[in-house]
Amino acid sequence: MSSNSEKPVPQAQLRVLQLKDGEHSNTTVYRLEKGWGLHFTLGPSLLGKKVHVFTNHPLSPDVAFDRGEYRELEWHLRSAARDDDTDVHVEIVCGMAGSFNFFFLYEGGGTILEPNGSGYFLVDPVLTVGAEKQPLPLDSIQCQTVLSKCMGKLSEWEARLQVAKESGYNMIHFTPVQGLGKSNSAYSIKDQLKLNPVYQSKGRKETLNDLGKIIQKMRNEWKILSICDIVLNHSANESPWLQAHPECAYNLVNAPHLRPAYLLDRALWHFTLEIIAGTWKAHGITQNDISREQLQRVGAVLNDCVIPKLKIEEFYILDVEKIVEEFRDKALDQGPNLSLFPPGLNLEIVQDPQYRRLQCGIDMELALKLFNREKNTVAQGEDRVVLCCAELRTQLMLLNRRAREVIDSHLKQAITCIIAGLEYFWLQDGGPKWKRVTKEDSISYQYFTHPGADTCLADDEALMDSKKAAFVMAHNGWVMNDDAMKNFAEPPSMVYLRRELIAWGDSVKLKYGQQPEDNPYLWKHMKEYVTETARIFHGVRLDNCHSTPIHVGEYVLDAARKIQPDLYVVAELFTCNEKTDNIFVNRFGISSLIREAMQAGDAHTLGATVHRYGGEPVGAFIQPPARPLTPCIAHAMLMDQTHDNPCPIKTRSVYDLLPNSALVSMSCCATGSTRGYDELVPYHVDVVKENRIFKSWSDASVDFACPSIGIKAGIIAGKKALNKLHQGLGAQGYNQVYVDQVDTNIISVTRHCYNTHKSVILVAHTAFQMPKKANETGHIPPLCVPGIVDEIILEARLVQKANGPVIEDKAFIAGLPDYVCEIRQHIQLKESDMVELSEEGERNLQVVDFSSFTPGSVIALKVSMNPSTTAAILQLRTALSQFGYRMRSYSGSRLTNKQGTDFRSIVQRMSLIDINRVLYRCDAEEKDDGKAFGAYEIPDKGPFVYCGLQGFISVLQDIRATNDLGHPLCENLRNGDWMPEYIAARLLVHPGTKELGKWFQQVFGFLQQIPRYLIPCYFDAIIYGAYTIILETIWSKMSEFVRTGSGFVKALALGSLQMCGQTKNAPLPALSPNLLAPKPPCCINAETGRKEQACATLAAGLPHFSHGIMRSWGRDTFIALPGLLLIPGRFQEARYIILAYAQCLRHGLIPNLLGGGTHARFNCRDAVWWWLQCIQEYCRIVPNGHTILKDLVSRLYPTDDSLAEEAGFCEQPLEDVIHEALQKHYQGQQFTERNAGHSIDENMRWEGFENCIGVDETTGFVFGGNVHNCGTWMDKMGSSEVSGNRGKPATPRDGSAVELVGLSKSALRWLIKMHEKGFYPYDTLNKVVDGKNKKFLFHSNCSMSYCIYAVSSGYVNI
């Protein structure tokens, strides 16, 4: 592993992936683009661990990719908090296309082979066309598949390929161009390194280089890229290199486990020959009887006659007597085994690796331990061994019986598969319906090549042990519902014996092994084949991808990307499992997965297919350039038809081909078709059996019988227009898609461009069945167009002009001549033959009626916003531009704020208390103001957590990440303007937020003028942009620790805003009118017109402890105050709260519940010590913080028994109040809480209202309380009469609570230091002892961990 530093660089697009301990995202697809940045950050489960992240993505594009070469990534810190690992990241700059792996481990955790987490990320290739290398986005690809073997001579290819060019395709997929085997199947390649000789003209010997010249011309002049299949799993039976290197295929030598399956295969072949010869007539089986009854007879004969005589089980069982004899000899020699029985070990059959009859064995040493034992009933020697042998024989026979049962189940499955296959071939609709049994149409697929004559089974079995066994090669094929991650040709698979393989009898399966050293020739040969393909073509299609060994695919594709760095890799997978598909996508770096529209059984499913594989939803949220990396589905190439599936004219109707193609063309992904589809070829162009050639292009009007076709053939004219539309939509950013099922047969697809807010709406009338009335429209609901129809891009329909018989062309692949595609392009709405403008709909809508829209019809409308909407959106974009969004006008010019209201300056002028109102405030806080506002509530969804912007942001952030436009919040926005109006209105009623409310009111006014489907998008952008600026402002108003802190620190600092706010019914007592500046904030009471103090208070908890008397708790306030106010730098708010509680001092305590001071409860002993601790922290943290000790405190209760006094009546410096609190504790206090009774605590016993405090001179500890009350934070009072705990504290804390002892020691030690510095005037306390006043001098003993009071000479040392 190498460790290189990757220099951080600014990225236009940045994705962030949070690493989680134990997460292996190997089945998750993450897509990126070249030039993007990728950051890995630490998730909560990895914080505090020393994590090492590795990747095989090279440091730069100049470094060659080596899949096994990893480098460690360097951690970078985003903030000044050097010890904060919440703010670190590693970075990768995506510099090359392909698939890349990452993994991480931490010290004391995983290993390189078993890391703590791992995954893959894909970087898309950058495709270019033309001599100027114009970019071709993946979503603009439209690819046509051509059967290369049907292209004729290479000299004729350009004329035939011109059909694709004139039809508007920009990519051609060629089936293999190499030499084919005897079957002429397009995928049975005989020689992977040579051009198919059928392409050669007389007297010429073209090579792959000549083909490469055509491919290059297509790219440079026609702007068409080319890809070609690579076939890695099999080669044609006739491949000459296999005869020289039989080890390259699975055969009976290198895969002896296939020997039993081969013998069964030969028996089935002989059975076929015997049926043809009439051998089984006596059993009712004849060559010409293709019936269900014959199927039953075939199954019976296979089960009763053919298969039993093979004795297949003998390859898997033991020769019992032979093994017993060996055991007997060893047992006599060794004597009885006296050791204990080996625990947990059982005797099992050891399979013979050569799979010979009756050659399986057992673990003889284990057998001797288990069965060679002493026997109490007989003497030692021969008699004992006889008994031991008998026991072993019984066990071996049991093992054989079990093995026979297993093999019997496999053979029964084989019969089931054979009969199921015959039922398909003989009887099923959609099957070939064979007429008789022949060598070509045999009883079952042949699974193996047979290098000899068809003599008898005995000769076949003898061949297995001859030199020819290496040439008995297993055919490749497909296994339905098989595990794609396992090789069905390797043990323990029984696929060949169970006859579960749908075999391709013209090709043999290649055996690679696990590494090149296992089969050097094969790996070298196939690597040369793939790299040569990559040299000529711009991409590859992985044939039979789901059966391709992953390590082989990685090896050859890595080599191909060295030749073609931006290799476009396409594949079609049949794993039936998206997660398994994703493994192949990740490991191979597949650019696009082939999907097929013809798989849809109805219009609804087809619409869902277009939706699933196409782009973002219309009205999608504006995503920031730096955002989380989210999983995605593999990029798709959606094809109207693939080349290896039935003809759509047969499976649907001829009228469906145009609308099917049109809907595919509207998908926001790569699209494709197959040659013959556009020409309306009425039969399947079979990859195996087809030998005719494609027609060439002619611009002249030609007869359908000619070997040329033109623009009027089939639906070519329509496809050309659709391809042009699809490519333009992809290139111009129409990446938002909406699919609407208008009715059973009609689908509408909208492609929308966010940049211009223009749309293209395509409506297609599908025809999955042949329409009974092809020329009638029927009832179609009108189309509501959100905007103005600028033009009709195209309207097209398939029309039958004649009804003549279909004459099959013997030489050329020809389409139906009687159907014509009528098409009109770029016309005005009033010129349409299909639709007409019904009336002007409601605002921003036009209603279009379908006047003549028959099955097979397609229409595409270009739609733009009306002028008022356009102006409103420009205003919105101008407002958003000040948030950092890269907003542009429709002309492309950069927008700047021209409204005269700079959002940032508005927020900067606000106090943090005002911003608390903007961002937060729970429902109870909001209602406490009496302004008729509460939390916003969505019907059937419930209220938001906060009334301010955070309430909306908390929901929007999840919606935005997934573009969940179906969320109730988005529905609420589309249905009305209540939410924006609420946001502005609640801010307008408060002076501190009124200016911001006006800004929102103005911007939301523009929001109301745009189409409803766009409102969630712009609403989110406004709220998110405003929220971002507000957060920046908050942090700018806080301490340097927060300003320069990590994201985690800044997030914690927001707690200061959440918990600290000003509420009407939970005020602080009025502070001293003589308090030195800065004085507390004030506001004008709108009801009385009087100036009132407007200090913030800390909520003890949201939402239940947020308002009224339950908001301000002394204990909770001063536990939280250092973190919520002092560390964030909110010194004045902290100062006012400290002084306000000081004003309420009574009995040497500060209130438990503040109650505005006049309704305070003094029923806790710890609040005063937390208060003193806060004053200490204030003096330490705040510059010149000690001056707070001189601040005047207006005593609300000058004496313990006095009524509440007005501010200014009795004033003391804070240091005197502190002194009084200490003095009261030393003197000791006993009092009954005022208003004692159930009115203030319904569960408290009367004794609980009795309070006391003091100092225990024997220990020096403060003490207080009794067993009936709760004086500390453990204040749960029992309330159940049933359980008998009413009035009983759950945790009594009477006496000296440990935290109070510590807090008192801290306070006194601090006061000593303050006194020594001259900041605190007191160093003594007075106490009356036995009626006499005594002075107590205190000083610090720093070696003590707690306070000790020693009475000596009238002084107390502390």
C-alpha angles and dihedrals in degrees: 000000000000125000115209130166113241109207110230112242130184112263130207087213124025129183123194124205119191113217118225127196111256096008115135109181097187091132094048122091119220116182125199136167131233111273094028122121124233121200126191116204132182120262122214092268091061101044112122093022125111099240126192118199122198133186137177092217104116121247091243138001088257091067114083116241116249113180092210097046112093129180129199115242121228120238117238127198119223097196142031091262096104096180095046109100091184087080102048129102143172120223138215122188106209102232105158139034124252142063120312133188130216132184137172138202134179132217110277090016133081135346135236090264093043106029126183091246140353146171148153137254128197126218113202119233119246108234122199135185136195130031088286090055096237111193118254109202115219089239090057096056117119110181131189121202117219126187099236093206088062094055097087123212117001089239088063097048098094092057091049094043090051086076088069091045094051090044090060102251118149098192134043124202112208121200110226112312094195127101113294132218130249094282091058088223110162089233101043100091118191100183117021094191102052135068115251105269092220088076092062119105121222111282093011132093108202119192137195087273090062089052088049090060091056091048091050092049091051091054098044102036106022096033090229123137123208135215129183136201121256116202112202104161103062147012132207117279089241096054104139093210090059090059089055093041109030089162087077091074132055105265139158093270102051093029105035091163085078093063095094090047090051092052090051090047091054091047090055090049092051088047089056091050090048092052089052089049091050095244094138100047090110087063092050094255116130135167096246101041107102103170141122089253090056088052090058092048092049090052092050094049092048091050098043105030119010103044101036093059090058091066089208090173090071089075089062106037140074134258091235099194094046092053093043090053091051089048091049093054093049093045092053092049096047103037123219120332107241098183124107119273109272104249120239096005123125131180113255136178113265107215116235104244090216093050097229124162115277092350099117115118145193137231096272094191090056090045090055091050092049103039108020093083137138116273117212095199098061140035122264124270130042096358093053092049091050089058092046090050091050091054091047091048090054091051093047092050088051090052090049091050091052091048091050090051091052093048091044089056090051092050093048088053088050091056091047091053093047092052092045089053093049091049089056095046095042109031118008123104107246091031125107092255098217115214100212145357112273137155088264093045098040132169091264142358115279107243099191141039113245116212096199147047125296099254115133142315092259090060090046091054091047089052089061089070096043132087088262090069089087088063095052093098129183118241120233122233146135130293115204115235092356124155103263090203092065129069107236091204094060126079136290085039114104095188094122094048093044090050091231094137120102091213129210099216096196096062138051127220115252120231112213103165120210100297141013091265090063092064110005098177095050095047092048093045095049093043090055090048094052097043090050089052090049090050092058103032133048095228146001137232114217106225116210087006096168090062096044111113103247095224090052094049091050092050097052096039091052088054091047093052090055086062097037109023093187094047113169108221121196128180142169115218129197101185093119088220124092094206091054089047088054092055090060091043091052098043097044097034092235110195097198133010115215114241124179129219091202089070088073112099096200143010094267092056091045091053090049089051092054089048095048097051099036129086133274125324118269108268092027118174121266105254121211116240090243111054143131118294104245129196117256139184117262114275109264138222100202110201126194086216134356121221098245098055132086123280110276091219086065098041097041123000137285089250092062098061096081098045091042090054092044093054091047090051090056093058116107097234139066112304135200150175139188128250109265096036094088091044091054093240102187097211139053113273093222117216090214109032104031113106102159120101133237121257123253128239124265127178089203122088103261137182116258089239091063122096089244134073134196143193093292095059116110112317095325093121090051093045091050091055092045093049090050089050093048094049092048093049091052095046096045097050102257089151100143118092135192123182121197125187098217094182139327094298105019125082128184121202124190124199112193132191114212094198094060100015089228119141140199115211118194122189120193130189103211125203110199088167128036104275116242091213105030094174098051126090101201123194114326122176113243120262116243107211115202097220137354125325104234095183146329104258092196142340119193141164138177113244129188108228098176140009105217126146118278107251111199114227110226096199106034137041100246136182134221110291098198098068126077130189109227110202137173123185137200099004133146122259092249090056095056122120092198109044141023135196107260101191142308106286126207119306114318092007138107121190118218123193124207107232100169113010107143126180109291093032126135132185130180121196127196109217133188135177121268117253096260092051091047091052092049092051091050089054091050092049091049090053092047093050090075089061092064097262110143093237122177135183121246088265090057099251118139113259124225130189110272100164094096092234115102107202095205093055091048091054092042090060092056125092122236088250088058090048089052086063092046096050109025143008118134123234095269093050091050094049089047088070092063093225094126093253130123135157114314111256129202111209112257089004102072134228125315119252093241132032091213130071093285089068090060096038093054089060098035095054092065093041092050094051092056100028088237097178090163091068115120090244091060091045090052091052093049093048098053149341096255097113098052091043091052093052093052097039097055090052095047093063095063122069094219093055101030095100091052090047089056090052091053091044091055095046094045088052088066090045090061091059098060128083112285094238090062097049097086090052096051094036089057091047091052095046095042093046092047091046092052093052091046092052091050089050092049092053092045089058093052135077125295088251089064097036093055096031131110125273088259092055091048091049090051090049089061086070085074089062095042097052102032117072145122119260130182099228099038104054130159115248112268108276125228113295086217095056112135118246138312087062123197118275119263138196137191114256104233091210100047102022089227126134111249136186111256106191123159123245132197118248112227089217142339128276104352098043098039108100145033121005092335093063103073118052119172096217096045093043096055097040088055101034099085092054098037100042115007101048092044088051099247092141100156095052087050091048094052093049093049092050094044093056089044088059089061097053110141131163086004090297136104119223126282089203112026099203091184087300095280093074098038123148118215099198103120129078099196103057093078092055093048087048090053090047089054092050088052091051091046091055091048099046105033117075106254086359092159089076089078086075088069094047113118118249119202102218110225089192109030087182131024091251101040125110120246112287131206119262111275095026095106119011132184135167114258091248090064091051090051090050091050091052091054092042092053091052093050092047092046126230136222122182144148114242112252117255088015114186142071092309089077100026119015094192103041119107117228091253089059091065089062109096134188137174134182148124125275104223093198091063104015090234125137112237141178150137132064138245091271100060141052113231101169140044090289089080105145108137119200114248107176123106090184095059092036096237099113110132092012119115112236089222114019111211100182113142124032109343110207097231091052091053090052094045092049091050089050092050096048094045089051093048090052090056092046090051091049089053091049094247096111120045101205131083100152139059129203125227132177110229117180090343094308128110115235130184120228118201116201129200134160127268099192095187090066120088093207139018119282121188117207115183109217130157092343094306130106119214115212 
